[in-house]
């Protein structure tokens, strides 16, 4: 299924809503986080994190600095994908609580992605959350898929006490976090979309990126099954 991602610019905010901790982010500047893609860090890192092909999963560890957040996980294949983050890895989540939040087992198998990854293939993960005044916040991590390791070893992967996340339902599950709040409601001033079949087109100005939604099966089952256990 494909939809459209509308990426709107946003004025800098006073404090970051989240940090991408693992895989390590290619860069961090809280004043640039509203800049798509990758929070203003458009150049891929030469030091990519190796992800085990054999594991067929991707652990992602972030830290929330805002008590209510919507969050999306996007993937772009290639060494320098630019704005082409066209694979959505999970339904958009509504998260509540402060501190560390980890999804240890985001599926990367061919059935989930609809394509096969290969040894030495470069990719970039982009985590998107909602912003204070509409729009989104962005952070990226550059990775390489490897057959020389069999397991992933994140520096940390746990959920802070009181941090909870639930897959959003209905159209909110496929609306990227830069257009939703933690409850799944469209952000004030965000683009409206009209769909025809499996496509959606925006009525507002901005960069529209076609998204390929990973095969989630029963909505939310993969997400809830992959939450880190305290």
GROMACS .gro file of C-alpha atoms in nm:
model
  230
    1UNK     CA    1   0.000   0.000   0.000
    2UNK     CA    2   0.127   0.347  -0.084
    3UNK     CA    3   0.037   0.686   0.051
    4UNK     CA    4   0.196   1.032   0.049
    5UNK     CA    5   0.419   1.190   0.311
    6UNK     CA    6   0.384   1.567   0.340
    7UNK     CA    7   0.691   1.720   0.501
    8UNK     CA    8   0.626   2.074   0.617
    9UNK     CA    9   0.893   2.314   0.744
   10UNK     CA   10   0.863   2.427   1.104
   11UNK     CA   11   1.028   2.705   1.300
   12UNK     CA   12   1.290   2.584   1.552
   13UNK     CA   13   1.153   2.479   1.889
   14UNK     CA   14   1.301   2.546   2.231
   15UNK     CA   15   1.389   2.186   2.315
   16UNK     CA   16   1.414   1.856   2.132
   17UNK     CA   17   1.123   1.614   2.163
   18UNK     CA   18   1.342   1.307   2.119
   19UNK     CA   19   1.689   1.175   2.051
   20UNK     CA   20   1.774   0.878   1.830
   21UNK     CA   21   2.017   0.674   2.041
   22UNK     CA   22   2.056   0.346   1.849
   23UNK     CA   23   2.143   0.305   1.574
   24UNK     CA   24   2.350   0.619   1.645
   25UNK     CA   25   2.215   0.931   1.474
   26UNK     CA   26   2.424   1.085   1.195
   27UNK     CA   27   2.405   1.416   1.381
   28UNK     CA   28   2.199   1.614   1.631
   29UNK     CA   29   2.109   1.982   1.655
   30UNK     CA   30   1.780   2.054   1.831
   31UNK     CA   31   1.737   2.380   1.640
   32UNK     CA   32   1.752   2.191   1.309
   33UNK     CA   33   1.529   1.898   1.405
   34UNK     CA   34   1.226   2.044   1.219
   35UNK     CA   35   1.426   2.029   0.894
   36UNK     CA   36   1.349   1.741   0.658
   37UNK     CA   37   1.530   1.519   0.591
   38UNK     CA   38   1.728   1.399   0.889
   39UNK     CA   39   1.699   1.706   1.111
   40UNK     CA   40   1.917   1.916   0.882
   41UNK     CA   41   2.194   1.657   0.844
   42UNK     CA   42   2.163   1.581   0.474
   43UNK     CA   43   2.501   1.411   0.424
   44UNK     CA   44   2.516   1.038   0.508
   45UNK     CA   45   2.770   0.929   0.767
   46UNK     CA   46   3.079   0.739   0.654
   47UNK     CA   47   3.059   0.538   0.979
   48UNK     CA   48   2.754   0.319   0.929
   49UNK     CA   49   2.613   0.086   1.195
   50UNK     CA   50   2.615  -0.281   1.088
   51UNK     CA   51   2.278  -0.457   1.108
   52UNK     CA   52   2.271  -0.838   1.106
   53UNK     CA   53   2.101  -0.976   0.796
   54UNK     CA   54   2.046  -1.310   0.968
   55UNK     CA   55   1.847  -1.147   1.249
   56UNK     CA   56   1.589  -1.002   1.004
   57UNK     CA   57   1.502  -0.733   1.259
   58UNK     CA   58   1.612  -0.379   1.338
   59UNK     CA   59   1.632  -0.257   1.701
   60UNK     CA   60   1.562   0.116   1.740
   61UNK     CA   61   1.619   0.295   2.070
   62UNK     CA   62   1.504   0.654   2.122
   63UNK     CA   63   1.450   0.886   2.420
   64UNK     CA   64   1.136   1.098   2.451
   65UNK     CA   65   1.169   1.449   2.595
   66UNK     CA   66   0.798   1.523   2.555
   67UNK     CA   67   0.527   1.336   2.744
   68UNK     CA   68   0.293   1.288   2.445
   69UNK     CA   69   0.440   1.204   2.105
   70UNK     CA   70   0.344   1.040   1.778
   71UNK     CA   71   0.633   0.851   1.618
   72UNK     CA   72   0.697   0.690   1.277
   73UNK     CA   73   0.983   0.474   1.148
   74UNK     CA   74   1.090   0.513   0.783
   75UNK     CA   75   1.360   0.343   0.577
   76UNK     CA   76   1.543   0.451   0.262
   77UNK     CA   77   1.765   0.213   0.066
   78UNK     CA   78   2.089   0.322  -0.098
   79UNK     CA   79   2.408   0.507  -0.009
   80UNK     CA   80   2.267   0.858  -0.053
   81UNK     CA   81   1.885   0.841  -0.064
   82UNK     CA   82   1.821   1.215  -0.028
   83UNK     CA   83   1.449   1.254   0.051
   84UNK     CA   84   1.345   0.908  -0.071
   85UNK     CA   85   1.232   0.753   0.259
   86UNK     CA   86   0.970   0.539   0.089
   87UNK     CA   87   0.936   0.238   0.323
   88UNK     CA   88   0.732   0.266   0.643
   89UNK     CA   89   0.844   0.001   0.890
   90UNK     CA   90   0.565   0.020   1.149
   91UNK     CA   91   0.220   0.175   1.196
   92UNK     CA   92   0.253   0.522   1.347
   93UNK     CA   93   0.256   0.499   1.726
   94UNK     CA   94   0.103   0.720   1.991
   95UNK     CA   95   0.349   0.731   2.282
   96UNK     CA   96   0.304   0.861   2.636
   97UNK     CA   97   0.571   0.914   2.899
   98UNK     CA   98   0.926   1.045   2.925
   99UNK     CA   99   1.256   0.867   2.876
  100UNK     CA  100   1.391   0.570   2.686
  101UNK     CA  101   1.172   0.374   2.444
  102UNK     CA  102   1.291   0.078   2.237
  103UNK     CA  103   1.146  -0.141   1.964
  104UNK     CA  104   1.395  -0.431   1.958
  105UNK     CA  105   1.245  -0.633   1.672
  106UNK     CA  106   1.120  -0.416   1.385
  107UNK     CA  107   1.077  -0.678   1.107
  108UNK     CA  108   1.315  -0.665   0.811
  109UNK     CA  109   1.232  -1.000   0.651
  110UNK     CA  110   1.132  -1.015   0.284
  111UNK     CA  111   0.769  -1.098   0.369
  112UNK     CA  112   0.735  -0.785   0.583
  113UNK     CA  113   0.923  -0.550   0.350
  114UNK     CA  114   0.808  -0.692   0.018
  115UNK     CA  115   1.172  -0.705  -0.096
  116UNK     CA  116   1.495  -0.883  -0.006
  117UNK     CA  117   1.791  -0.710   0.154
  118UNK     CA  118   2.148  -0.811   0.064
  119UNK     CA  119   2.488  -0.819   0.226
  120UNK     CA  120   2.666  -0.484   0.205
  121UNK     CA  121   2.350  -0.291   0.117
  122UNK     CA  122   2.343   0.062   0.259
  123UNK     CA  123   2.029   0.219   0.401
  124UNK     CA  124   1.914   0.504   0.624
  125UNK     CA  125   1.658   0.490   0.904
  126UNK     CA  126   1.458   0.807   0.970
  127UNK     CA  127   1.254   0.850   1.289
  128UNK     CA  128   0.980   1.114   1.270
  129UNK     CA  129   0.780   1.265   1.556
  130UNK     CA  130   0.525   1.544   1.573
  131UNK     CA  131   0.632   1.899   1.657
  132UNK     CA  132   0.494   2.162   1.895
  133UNK     CA  133   0.319   2.380   1.639
  134UNK     CA  134   0.246   2.135   1.361
  135UNK     CA  135   0.495   1.969   1.130
  136UNK     CA  136   0.754   1.719   1.244
  137UNK     CA  137   1.093   1.653   1.398
  138UNK     CA  138   1.343   1.428   1.221
  139UNK     CA  139   1.654   1.222   1.300
  140UNK     CA  140   1.843   0.971   1.086
  141UNK     CA  141   2.084   0.682   1.135
  142UNK     CA  142   2.294   0.537   0.853
  143UNK     CA  143   2.321   0.157   0.850
  144UNK     CA  144   2.463  -0.127   0.640
  145UNK     CA  145   2.321  -0.479   0.628
  146UNK     CA  146   2.586  -0.741   0.700
  147UNK     CA  147   2.613  -1.120   0.681
  148UNK     CA  148   2.935  -1.115   0.886
  149UNK     CA  149   2.743  -1.069   1.213
  150UNK     CA  150   2.450  -1.280   1.332
  151UNK     CA  151   2.298  -1.066   1.607
  152UNK     CA  152   2.242  -0.697   1.672
  153UNK     CA  153   2.397  -0.545   1.984
  154UNK     CA  154   2.239  -0.208   2.060
  155UNK     CA  155   2.413  -0.001   2.326
  156UNK     CA  156   2.082   0.006   2.514
  157UNK     CA  157   1.730  -0.120   2.443
  158UNK     CA  158   1.472  -0.085   2.719
  159UNK     CA  159   1.158   0.106   2.809
  160UNK     CA  160   1.161   0.362   3.086
  161UNK     CA  161   0.903   0.317   3.361
  162UNK     CA  162   0.579   0.482   3.256
  163UNK     CA  163   0.659   0.494   2.883
  164UNK     CA  164   0.382   0.333   2.679
  165UNK     CA  165   0.313   0.321   2.305
  166UNK     CA  166   0.013   0.197   2.110
  167UNK     CA  167  -0.032   0.170   1.732
  168UNK     CA  168  -0.274   0.435   1.610
  169UNK     CA  169  -0.590   0.308   1.443
  170UNK     CA  170  -0.762   0.368   1.111
  171UNK     CA  171  -0.616   0.632   0.880
  172UNK     CA  172  -0.397   0.762   1.165
  173UNK     CA  173  -0.189   0.442   1.147
  174UNK     CA  174  -0.075   0.528   0.793
  175UNK     CA  175  -0.047   0.904   0.849
  176UNK     CA  176   0.316   0.989   0.924
  177UNK     CA  177   0.386   1.141   1.266
  178UNK     CA  178   0.459   1.487   1.125
  179UNK     CA  179   0.084   1.509   1.050
  180UNK     CA  180  -0.058   1.353   1.370
  181UNK     CA  181  -0.055   1.410   1.742
  182UNK     CA  182  -0.018   1.132   2.000
  183UNK     CA  183  -0.393   1.062   1.995
  184UNK     CA  184  -0.393   1.016   1.617
  185UNK     CA  185  -0.573   1.342   1.541
  186UNK     CA  186  -0.445   1.541   1.244
  187UNK     CA  187  -0.226   1.830   1.354
  188UNK     CA  188  -0.374   2.177   1.317
  189UNK     CA  189  -0.262   2.318   0.986
  190UNK     CA  190  -0.136   1.986   0.853
  191UNK     CA  191  -0.209   1.884   0.497
  192UNK     CA  192  -0.533   1.709   0.419
  193UNK     CA  193  -0.523   1.410   0.191
  194UNK     CA  194  -0.767   1.252  -0.047
  195UNK     CA  195  -0.716   0.893  -0.150
  196UNK     CA  196  -0.798   0.700  -0.462
  197UNK     CA  197  -0.742   0.328  -0.433
  198UNK     CA  198  -0.412   0.273  -0.252
  199UNK     CA  199  -0.273   0.620  -0.327
  200UNK     CA  200  -0.317   0.952  -0.150
  201UNK     CA  201  -0.230   1.297  -0.278
  202UNK     CA  202  -0.187   1.614  -0.079
  203UNK     CA  203  -0.379   1.934  -0.133
  204UNK     CA  204  -0.106   2.151   0.023
  205UNK     CA  205   0.241   2.261  -0.082
  206UNK     CA  206   0.548   2.067   0.028
  207UNK     CA  207   0.761   1.766  -0.057
  208UNK     CA  208   0.549   1.458  -0.117
  209UNK     CA  209   0.727   1.124  -0.089
  210UNK     CA  210   0.544   0.806  -0.196
  211UNK     CA  211   0.550   0.552   0.085
  212UNK     CA  212   0.550   0.175   0.064
  213UNK     CA  213   0.388   0.039   0.378
  214UNK     CA  214   0.552  -0.275   0.514
  215UNK     CA  215   0.327  -0.578   0.550
  216UNK     CA  216   0.206  -0.525   0.907
  217UNK     CA  217  -0.041  -0.815   0.907
  218UNK     CA  218  -0.294  -0.755   1.184
  219UNK     CA  219  -0.250  -0.387   1.259
  220UNK     CA  220  -0.031  -0.335   1.560
  221UNK     CA  221   0.045  -0.700   1.630
  222UNK     CA  222   0.404  -0.672   1.512
  223UNK     CA  223   0.456  -0.350   1.707
  224UNK     CA  224   0.318  -0.474   2.035
  225UNK     CA  225   0.510  -0.798   1.996
  226UNK     CA  226   0.836  -0.610   1.945
  227UNK     CA  227   0.816  -0.376   2.244
  228UNK     CA  228   1.114  -0.408   2.475
  229UNK     CA  229   1.036  -0.579   2.804
  230UNK     CA  230   1.157  -0.405   3.118
   0.00000   0.00000   0.00000
